[in-house]
Coordinates of N, CA and C in Angstrom, one line a residue:
M122 N 0.7 -1.2 0.0 CA 0.0 0.0 -0.2 C 1.0 1.3 -0.1
D123 N 1.9 1.5 0.9 CA 2.9 2.3 1.0 C 3.3 2.7 -0.4
E124 N 3.9 1.6 -1.1 CA 4.6 1.8 -2.3 C 3.5 2.4 -3.5
V125 N 2.4 2.1 -3.5 CA 1.5 2.5 -4.4 C 1.3 3.9 -4.1
T126 N 1.2 4.3 -2.8 CA 0.9 5.7 -2.4 C 2.0 6.6 -2.7
L127 N 3.2 6.0 -2.4 CA 4.5 7.0 -2.9 C 4.7 6.9 -4.4
E128 N 4.3 5.9 -5.1 CA 4.3 6.0 -6.6 C 3.3 7.2 -7.1
M129 N 2.0 7.2 -6.4 CA 1.1 8.3 -6.6 C 1.7 9.6 -6.5
I130 N 2.3 9.7 -5.4 CA 3.1 11.2 -5.0 C 3.9 11.6 -6.2
N131 N 4.7 10.4 -6.7 CA 5.9 10.7 -7.7 C 5.1 11.2 -8.8
L132 N 4.1 10.5 -9.2 CA 3.3 10.9 -10.5 C 2.7 12.2 -10.4
L133 N 2.1 12.6 -9.3 CA 1.6 13.9 -8.9 C 2.8 15.0 -9.1
K134 N 4.0 14.8 -8.6 CA 4.9 15.7 -9.0 C 5.1 15.8 -10.3
A135 N 5.4 14.7 -11.2 CA 5.5 14.9 -12.6 C 4.4 15.6 -13.2
R136 N 3.1 15.3 -12.9 CA 2.1 15.8 -13.5 C 2.1 17.5 -13.1
T137 N 2.5 17.9 -11.9 CA 2.6 19.3 -11.6 C 3.5 20.0 -12.4
D138 N 4.7 19.3 -12.6 CA 5.9 19.9 -13.5 C 5.3 20.1 -14.8
I139 N 4.6 19.2 -15.4 CA 4.3 19.2 -16.7 C 3.1 20.4 -16.8
A140 N 2.3 20.5 -15.9 CA 1.2 21.7 -15.8 C 2.1 23.1 -15.7
K141 N 3.1 23.2 -15.1 CA 3.7 24.2 -14.8 C 4.3 24.7 -16.2
Q142 N 5.0 23.8 -17.1 CA 5.4 24.0 -18.5 C 4.3 24.3 -19.3
I143 N 3.2 23.7 -19.2 CA 2.0 24.1 -20.0 C 1.5 25.5 -19.7
G144 N 1.6 25.9 -18.4 CA 1.2 27.1 -18.0 C 2.2 28.2 -18.9
E145 N 3.3 28.0 -18.7 CA 4.3 28.9 -19.2 C 4.1 29.0 -20.7
V146 N 3.9 27.9 -21.5 CA 3.6 28.0 -22.9 C 2.3 28.9 -23.2
K147 N 1.1 28.6 -22.4 CA 0.0 29.2 -22.6 C 0.2 30.8 -22.2
K148 N 1.0 31.1 -21.3 CA 1.2 32.6 -20.9 C 1.8 33.2 -22.1
S149 N 3.0 32.4 -22.6 CA 3.7 33.1 -23.6 C 2.9 33.4 -25.0
I150 N 1.9 32.7 -25.1 CA 1.1 32.8 -26.4 C -0.4 33.3 -26.1
G151 N -0.5 33.8 -24.7 CA -1.6 34.8 -24.6 C -2.9 33.9 -24.4
K152 N -2.9 32.5 -24.1 CA -4.0 31.6 -23.9 C -4.3 31.5 -22.3
G153 N -5.7 31.2 -22.2 CA -6.3 31.4 -20.7 C -5.8 29.9 -20.3
V154 N -5.9 29.8 -18.9 CA -5.6 28.7 -18.2 C -6.4 27.4 -18.5
A155 N -7.7 27.8 -18.4 CA -8.7 26.6 -18.4 C -9.0 26.4 -19.9
D156 N -9.2 25.0 -20.2 CA -9.3 24.6 -21.5 C -10.6 23.5 -21.3
E157 N -11.9 24.2 -21.4 CA -13.1 23.2 -21.2 C -13.1 21.9 -22.0
E158 N -12.8 22.2 -23.3 CA -13.0 20.9 -24.3 C -12.0 20.0 -23.9
R159 N -10.7 20.4 -23.6 CA -9.7 19.3 -23.2 C -10.1 18.7 -21.9
E160 N -10.7 19.4 -20.8 CA -11.3 18.8 -19.7 C -12.2 17.9 -19.8
E161 N -13.1 18.2 -20.7 CA -14.3 17.4 -21.1 C -14.0 16.1 -21.7
N162 N -12.9 16.2 -22.6 CA -12.5 14.9 -23.1 C -11.7 14.1 -22.3
L163 N -10.9 14.6 -21.1 CA -10.1 13.7 -20.3 C -11.4 13.2 -19.2
R164 N -12.3 13.9 -19.1 CA -13.4 13.4 -18.1 C -14.0 12.2 -18.7
K165 N -14.3 12.3 -20.0 CA -14.8 11.1 -20.7 C -14.0 10.0 -20.6
K166 N -12.6 10.2 -20.9 CA -11.7 9.1 -21.0 C -11.7 8.3 -19.5
I167 N -11.7 9.3 -18.4 CA -11.5 8.7 -17.1 C -12.8 8.0 -16.7
M168 N -14.1 8.5 -17.0 CA -15.3 7.6 -16.9 C -15.2 6.3 -17.5
K169 N -14.8 6.3 -18.8 CA -14.8 5.0 -19.4 C -13.8 4.0 -18.8
V170 N -12.6 4.4 -18.4 CA -11.6 3.7 -17.9 C -12.1 3.1 -16.5
S171 N -12.7 4.1 -15.8 CA -13.5 3.6 -14.5 C -14.5 2.5 -14.7
Q172 N -15.2 2.7 -15.7 CA -16.2 1.7 -15.8 C -15.5 0.3 -16.2
E173 N -14.4 0.3 -16.9 CA -13.7 -0.8 -17.6 C -13.0 -1.6 -16.4
I174 N -12.6 -0.7 -15.4 CA -11.6 -1.4 -14.3 C -12.5 -1.4 -13.0
E175 N -13.9 -1.1 -13.2 CA -14.8 -1.1 -12.0 C -14.4 -0.2 -10.8
L176 N -14.0 0.8 -11.1 CA -13.7 1.8 -10.2 C -14.8 2.7 -10.0
D177 N -15.1 3.0 -8.8 CA -16.4 3.9 -8.5 C -16.1 5.3 -9.4
E178 N -17.2 5.5 -10.2 CA -17.0 6.8 -10.9 C -17.0 8.0 -10.2
T179 N -17.7 8.0 -9.1 CA -17.7 9.3 -8.2 C -16.3 9.5 -7.6
L180 N -15.6 8.3 -7.2 CA -14.2 8.5 -6.6 C -13.2 9.0 -7.8
A181 N -13.4 8.5 -8.9 CA -12.6 8.9 -10.1 C -12.8 10.4 -10.5
S182 N -14.1 10.7 -10.7 CA -14.4 12.2 -10.9 C -13.8 13.1 -9.8
K183 N -14.1 12.6 -8.6 CA -13.4 13.5 -7.6 C -11.9 13.6 -7.6
F184 N -11.2 12.6 -8.0 CA -9.8 12.7 -8.2 C -9.5 13.5 -9.3
L185 N -10.1 13.3 -10.5 CA -9.9 14.2 -11.7 C -10.0 15.5 -11.3
N186 N -11.2 15.8 -10.6 CA -11.5 17.3 -10.2 C -10.2 17.9 -9.4
F187 N -9.7 17.1 -8.5 CA -8.5 17.6 -7.6 C -7.2 17.8 -8.7
L188 N -7.1 16.9 -9.5 CA -6.1 17.1 -10.5 C -6.2 18.3 -11.3
L189 N -7.3 18.4 -11.9 CA -7.5 19.7 -12.7 C -7.5 20.8 -12.0
N190 N -8.2 20.9 -10.6 CA -7.8 22.1 -9.9 C -6.4 22.5 -9.5
E191 N -5.7 21.5 -9.2 CA -4.4 21.7 -9.0 C -3.5 22.3 -10.2
S192 N -3.9 21.7 -11.4 CA -3.2 22.3 -12.6 C -3.6 23.7 -12.8
I193 N -4.8 24.0 -12.7 CA -5.2 25.3 -12.9 C -4.5 26.3 -12.0
K194 N -4.4 25.8 -10.6 CA -3.8 26.6 -9.6 C -2.2 26.7 -10.0
V195 N -1.6 25.9 -10.3 CA -0.2 26.0 -10.7 C 0.0 26.8 -12.0
Q196 N -0.9 26.6 -12.8 CA -0.7 27.4 -14.1 C -1.0 28.9 -13.8
S197 N -1.9 29.2 -12.9 CA -2.4 30.7 -12.6 C -1.4 31.3 -11.7
E198 N -0.5 30.6 -11.2 CA 0.6 31.2 -10.2 C 1.4 32.2 -10.9
N199 N 1.8 31.9 -12.2 CA 2.8 32.6 -12.8 C 2.0 33.6 -13.8
K200 N 0.6 33.5 -14.0 CA -0.1 34.3 -14.8 C -0.2 35.9 -14.1
Q201 N 0.1 36.8 -15.0 CA 0.1 38.1 -14.5 C -1.4 38.5 -14.4
T202 N -1.7 39.4 -13.1 CA -3.1 39.8 -13.0 C -2.9 41.5 -13.3
H203 N -4.1 42.1 -13.3 CA -4.1 43.6 -13.5 C -3.4 44.2 -12.3
L204 N -3.5 43.7 -11.2 CA -2.9 44.1 -9.9 C -1.5 44.0 -9.9
S205 N -0.9 42.9 -10.4 CA 0.5 42.6 -10.5 C 1.2 43.6 -11.5
I206 N 0.4 43.8 -12.6 CA 0.8 44.8 -13.8 C 1.0 46.2 -13.1
F207 N -0.2 46.6 -12.4 CA -0.1 47.9 -11.8 C 0.9 48.0 -10.8
L208 N 1.1 47.1 -10.0 CA 2.3 47.1 -8.8 C 3.6 47.3 -9.7
K209 N 3.8 46.5 -10.6 CA 5.1 46.6 -11.2 C 5.2 48.0 -12.0
A210 N 4.2 48.7 -12.6 CA 4.3 49.8 -13.1 C 4.6 50.9 -12.2
K211 N 3.9 50.9 -10.9 CA 4.3 51.8 -9.9 C 5.7 51.7 -9.4
S212 N 6.3 50.5 -9.1 CA 7.6 50.1 -8.9 C 8.6 50.8 -9.9
L213 N 8.2 50.7 -11.1 CA 9.0 51.2 -12.2 C 8.9 52.7 -12.2
E214 N 7.8 53.2 -11.9 CA 7.5 54.6 -11.8 C 8.3 55.3 -10.7
Q215 N 8.5 54.7 -9.6 CA 9.1 55.2 -8.6 C 10.7 55.1 -8.7
E216 N 11.1 54.1 -9.5 CA 12.6 54.1 -9.7 C 13.0 55.1 -10.9
G217 N 11.9 55.7 -11.5 CA 12.3 56.8 -12.4 C 12.5 56.2 -13.8

C-alpha cells in the first residue's frame, strides 16, 4: 500500500511539473489557463476507464477534479493579473 501511495505522489509531482510547463507556454501565447474542451475529453476518458476497471465513478471524478484544480492553480501562479501589472508599473515609476 505504501509503495502505491508513494508512486502516486511521484506521479503527482511529474504531473505538476508538466502543468507548470504548459502554463508557461499558455502564458507566452496569451492563452487562458482553463481548456474546457480538453477537460471534458479527459473526463470522458476517465469515466470510460473507471467503468472498465470497475472503479467507482464518483471517486474517479473527485480525483480528476482535484488534479484539474491543482493544474489550474499551478498554471495561474505565474499568470500576471491586473494588480501585478499595476504594482510593477508603480515600482518602475518610483525608480524613475
